[in-house]
């Protein structure tokens, strides 16, 4: 589960330190992502280069930051910064399995921490369900759609998964 609060369900941009005391080389905006799985963000695996991970369900104010953000802002494990009046402590510094902008400027916190920062207690804007087998994907997708109803947009990677597996089936 993941939430990026503030703009009606999309991922929001939060400005660390309120924009008043940022270093001159600090690049805005910074995305704060709240997640229950801090090891992977939108399918991008995060690997810690230093420090330790955080609990995705804790209300503690620990944060993971990208190595790019750490370098640009002279942050290290144990450093603190302020977001929305809350002091966050850098628990770990991560690299991602892709060089996408989606993870190069991110701050990753637990879902409850992000919900508190954004004033959106209980809100989730995106969730990923992992199915144990391609054979179960269709029934799992149907079950999720039935559970969430019309209030959620549920998509499946079934077509992409079938295309990936097709060459293996021909062997």
Short mmCIF file of C-alpha atoms in Angstrom, two decimals:
data_model
loop_
_atom_site.label_atom_id
_atom_site.label_comp_id
_atom_site.label_asym_id
_atom_site.label_seq_id
_atom_site.Cartn_x
_atom_site.Cartn_y
_atom_site.Cartn_z
CA UNK A 1 0.00 0.00 0.00
CA UNK A 2 1.20 3.42 -0.80
CA UNK A 3 -0.05 6.93 -0.40
CA UNK A 4 1.14 10.24 -1.72
CA UNK A 5 -1.20 12.76 -0.27
CA UNK A 6 -2.56 16.11 -1.07
CA UNK A 7 -3.98 16.30 -4.59
CA UNK A 8 -7.07 14.13 -4.73
CA UNK A 9 -5.41 10.76 -4.93
CA UNK A 10 -2.31 11.43 -7.01
CA UNK A 11 1.24 11.44 -5.74
CA UNK A 12 1.94 14.80 -4.16
CA UNK A 13 5.10 16.77 -3.86
CA UNK A 14 6.07 17.77 -0.34
CA UNK A 15 8.68 20.43 0.23
CA UNK A 16 11.16 19.48 2.91
CA UNK A 17 12.00 22.21 5.47
CA UNK A 18 9.11 24.33 4.23
CA UNK A 19 11.28 25.88 1.50
CA UNK A 20 12.83 28.43 3.85
CA UNK A 21 16.22 26.97 4.73
CA UNK A 22 17.08 24.70 1.83
CA UNK A 23 20.66 24.34 0.65
CA UNK A 24 21.35 26.16 -2.62
CA UNK A 25 21.95 22.88 -4.45
CA UNK A 26 18.67 21.33 -3.25
CA UNK A 27 16.41 20.36 -6.16
CA UNK A 28 12.69 20.61 -5.58
CA UNK A 29 10.18 19.05 -5.63
CA UNK A 30 10.80 16.15 -3.32
CA UNK A 31 8.31 13.30 -3.30
CA UNK A 32 7.47 11.70 0.02
CA UNK A 33 6.12 8.21 -0.50
CA UNK A 34 4.31 6.39 2.26
CA UNK A 35 4.40 2.63 1.85
CA UNK A 36 3.89 -0.62 3.72
CA UNK A 37 6.72 -2.17 1.66
CA UNK A 38 9.84 0.01 1.80
CA UNK A 39 11.88 -2.54 -0.20
CA UNK A 40 10.12 -1.81 -3.50
CA UNK A 41 8.46 1.33 -4.84
CA UNK A 42 6.22 0.91 -7.90
CA UNK A 43 8.11 -2.22 -8.90
CA UNK A 44 11.53 -0.64 -8.42
CA UNK A 45 13.63 -2.53 -5.89
CA UNK A 46 15.43 -0.41 -3.34
CA UNK A 47 18.77 -1.56 -1.98
CA UNK A 48 20.21 0.04 1.14
CA UNK A 49 23.73 1.34 0.72
CA UNK A 50 23.87 2.32 4.39
CA UNK A 51 21.70 2.25 7.47
CA UNK A 52 18.68 0.06 8.01
CA UNK A 53 15.20 -0.26 6.58
CA UNK A 54 12.07 1.09 8.20
CA UNK A 55 8.84 -0.66 9.11
CA UNK A 56 6.12 0.13 6.61
CA UNK A 57 3.46 0.01 9.32
CA UNK A 58 5.17 1.93 12.11
CA UNK A 59 4.27 5.45 13.15
CA UNK A 60 7.94 6.22 13.86
CA UNK A 61 9.45 9.18 12.02
CA UNK A 62 12.23 7.26 10.28
CA UNK A 63 12.86 7.81 6.58
CA UNK A 64 14.76 6.24 3.74
CA UNK A 65 16.29 8.68 1.27
CA UNK A 66 17.85 8.15 -2.12
CA UNK A 67 21.62 8.28 -2.44
CA UNK A 68 21.18 11.19 -4.86
CA UNK A 69 19.24 13.14 -2.24
CA UNK A 70 21.75 12.26 0.47
CA UNK A 71 24.63 13.52 -1.66
CA UNK A 72 22.92 16.74 -2.73
CA UNK A 73 21.91 17.61 0.82
CA UNK A 74 24.89 16.30 2.83
CA UNK A 75 22.62 13.87 4.67
CA UNK A 76 23.77 10.62 6.25
CA UNK A 77 22.22 7.94 8.43
CA UNK A 78 21.13 9.66 11.65
CA UNK A 79 20.72 13.09 10.02
CA UNK A 80 17.39 14.84 10.48
CA UNK A 81 15.28 17.07 8.29
CA UNK A 82 11.86 18.66 8.67
CA UNK A 83 8.77 17.99 6.57
CA UNK A 84 5.44 19.59 7.43
CA UNK A 85 6.61 20.49 10.91
CA UNK A 86 7.75 16.95 11.66
CA UNK A 87 11.38 16.03 12.19
CA UNK A 88 12.28 12.92 10.22
CA UNK A 89 15.43 10.91 10.88
CA UNK A 90 17.35 9.27 8.05
CA UNK A 91 17.28 5.55 8.89
CA UNK A 92 18.77 4.40 5.60
CA UNK A 93 20.08 5.53 2.26
CA UNK A 94 18.99 3.59 -0.79
CA UNK A 95 19.87 3.02 -4.39
CA UNK A 96 17.27 1.74 -6.80
CA UNK A 97 17.36 -0.90 -9.48
CA UNK A 98 16.55 1.77 -12.05
CA UNK A 99 17.86 5.25 -12.63
CA UNK A 100 14.33 6.62 -12.96
CA UNK A 101 13.47 10.01 -11.61
CA UNK A 102 10.71 8.25 -9.66
CA UNK A 103 13.20 7.12 -7.02
CA UNK A 104 16.15 9.51 -7.37
CA UNK A 105 14.60 12.33 -5.35
CA UNK A 106 12.32 10.37 -3.09
CA UNK A 107 11.90 10.17 0.62
CA UNK A 108 10.29 6.90 1.70
CA UNK A 109 8.41 6.74 4.99
CA UNK A 110 5.89 4.33 6.46
CA UNK A 111 2.32 4.62 5.24
CA UNK A 112 1.04 5.83 8.66
CA UNK A 113 3.77 8.50 8.79
CA UNK A 114 2.88 9.81 5.31
CA UNK A 115 -0.81 9.79 6.15
CA UNK A 116 -0.04 11.86 9.25
CA UNK A 117 2.23 14.29 7.35
CA UNK A 118 -0.38 14.84 4.64
CA UNK A 119 -3.38 14.97 6.98
CA UNK A 120 -4.98 12.02 5.16
CA UNK A 121 -5.38 9.44 7.88
CA UNK A 122 -6.53 6.14 6.45
CA UNK A 123 -6.17 7.18 2.78
CA UNK A 124 -4.38 4.94 0.28
CA UNK A 125 -3.92 6.13 -3.30
CA UNK A 126 -2.28 3.05 -4.74
CA UNK A 127 -1.91 -0.60 -3.78
CA UNK A 128 -0.09 -3.52 -5.38
CA UNK A 129 -1.25 -7.11 -4.95
CA UNK A 130 1.16 -9.91 -5.84
CA UNK A 131 -0.33 -13.20 -7.01
CA UNK A 132 1.48 -16.51 -6.52
CA UNK A 133 0.81 -17.88 -10.02
CA UNK A 134 -0.23 -16.67 -13.45
CA UNK A 135 -3.00 -19.27 -13.24
CA UNK A 136 -4.47 -17.35 -10.26
CA UNK A 137 -4.12 -13.85 -11.68
CA UNK A 138 -7.56 -13.62 -13.28
CA UNK A 139 -9.43 -14.89 -10.21
CA UNK A 140 -7.38 -12.67 -7.88
CA UNK A 141 -8.08 -9.61 -10.04
CA UNK A 142 -11.80 -10.42 -10.03
CA UNK A 143 -11.80 -10.86 -6.24
CA UNK A 144 -10.04 -7.53 -5.73
CA UNK A 145 -12.47 -5.75 -8.07
CA UNK A 146 -15.42 -7.29 -6.22
CA UNK A 147 -13.99 -6.30 -2.83
CA UNK A 148 -13.13 -2.69 -3.75
CA UNK A 149 -16.08 -2.10 -6.05
CA UNK A 150 -16.34 0.91 -8.32
CA UNK A 151 -14.44 3.20 -5.92
CA UNK A 152 -11.11 1.84 -7.16
CA UNK A 153 -9.48 1.43 -10.55
CA UNK A 154 -8.12 -2.13 -10.61
CA UNK A 155 -5.72 -3.14 -13.37
CA UNK A 156 -4.04 -6.44 -14.10
CA UNK A 157 -0.70 -7.28 -15.66
CA UNK A 158 -2.13 -10.51 -17.09
CA UNK A 159 -1.51 -9.63 -20.75
CA UNK A 160 2.07 -8.57 -20.02
CA UNK A 161 2.65 -11.71 -17.95
CA UNK A 162 1.25 -13.93 -20.72
CA UNK A 163 3.57 -12.29 -23.27
CA UNK A 164 6.52 -12.88 -20.97
CA UNK A 165 5.68 -16.54 -20.43
CA UNK A 166 4.70 -17.35 -24.05
CA UNK A 167 8.27 -18.06 -25.27
CA UNK A 168 8.81 -20.41 -22.34
CA UNK A 169 5.64 -22.31 -23.16
CA UNK A 170 6.86 -22.93 -26.71
CA UNK A 171 10.03 -24.60 -25.42
#
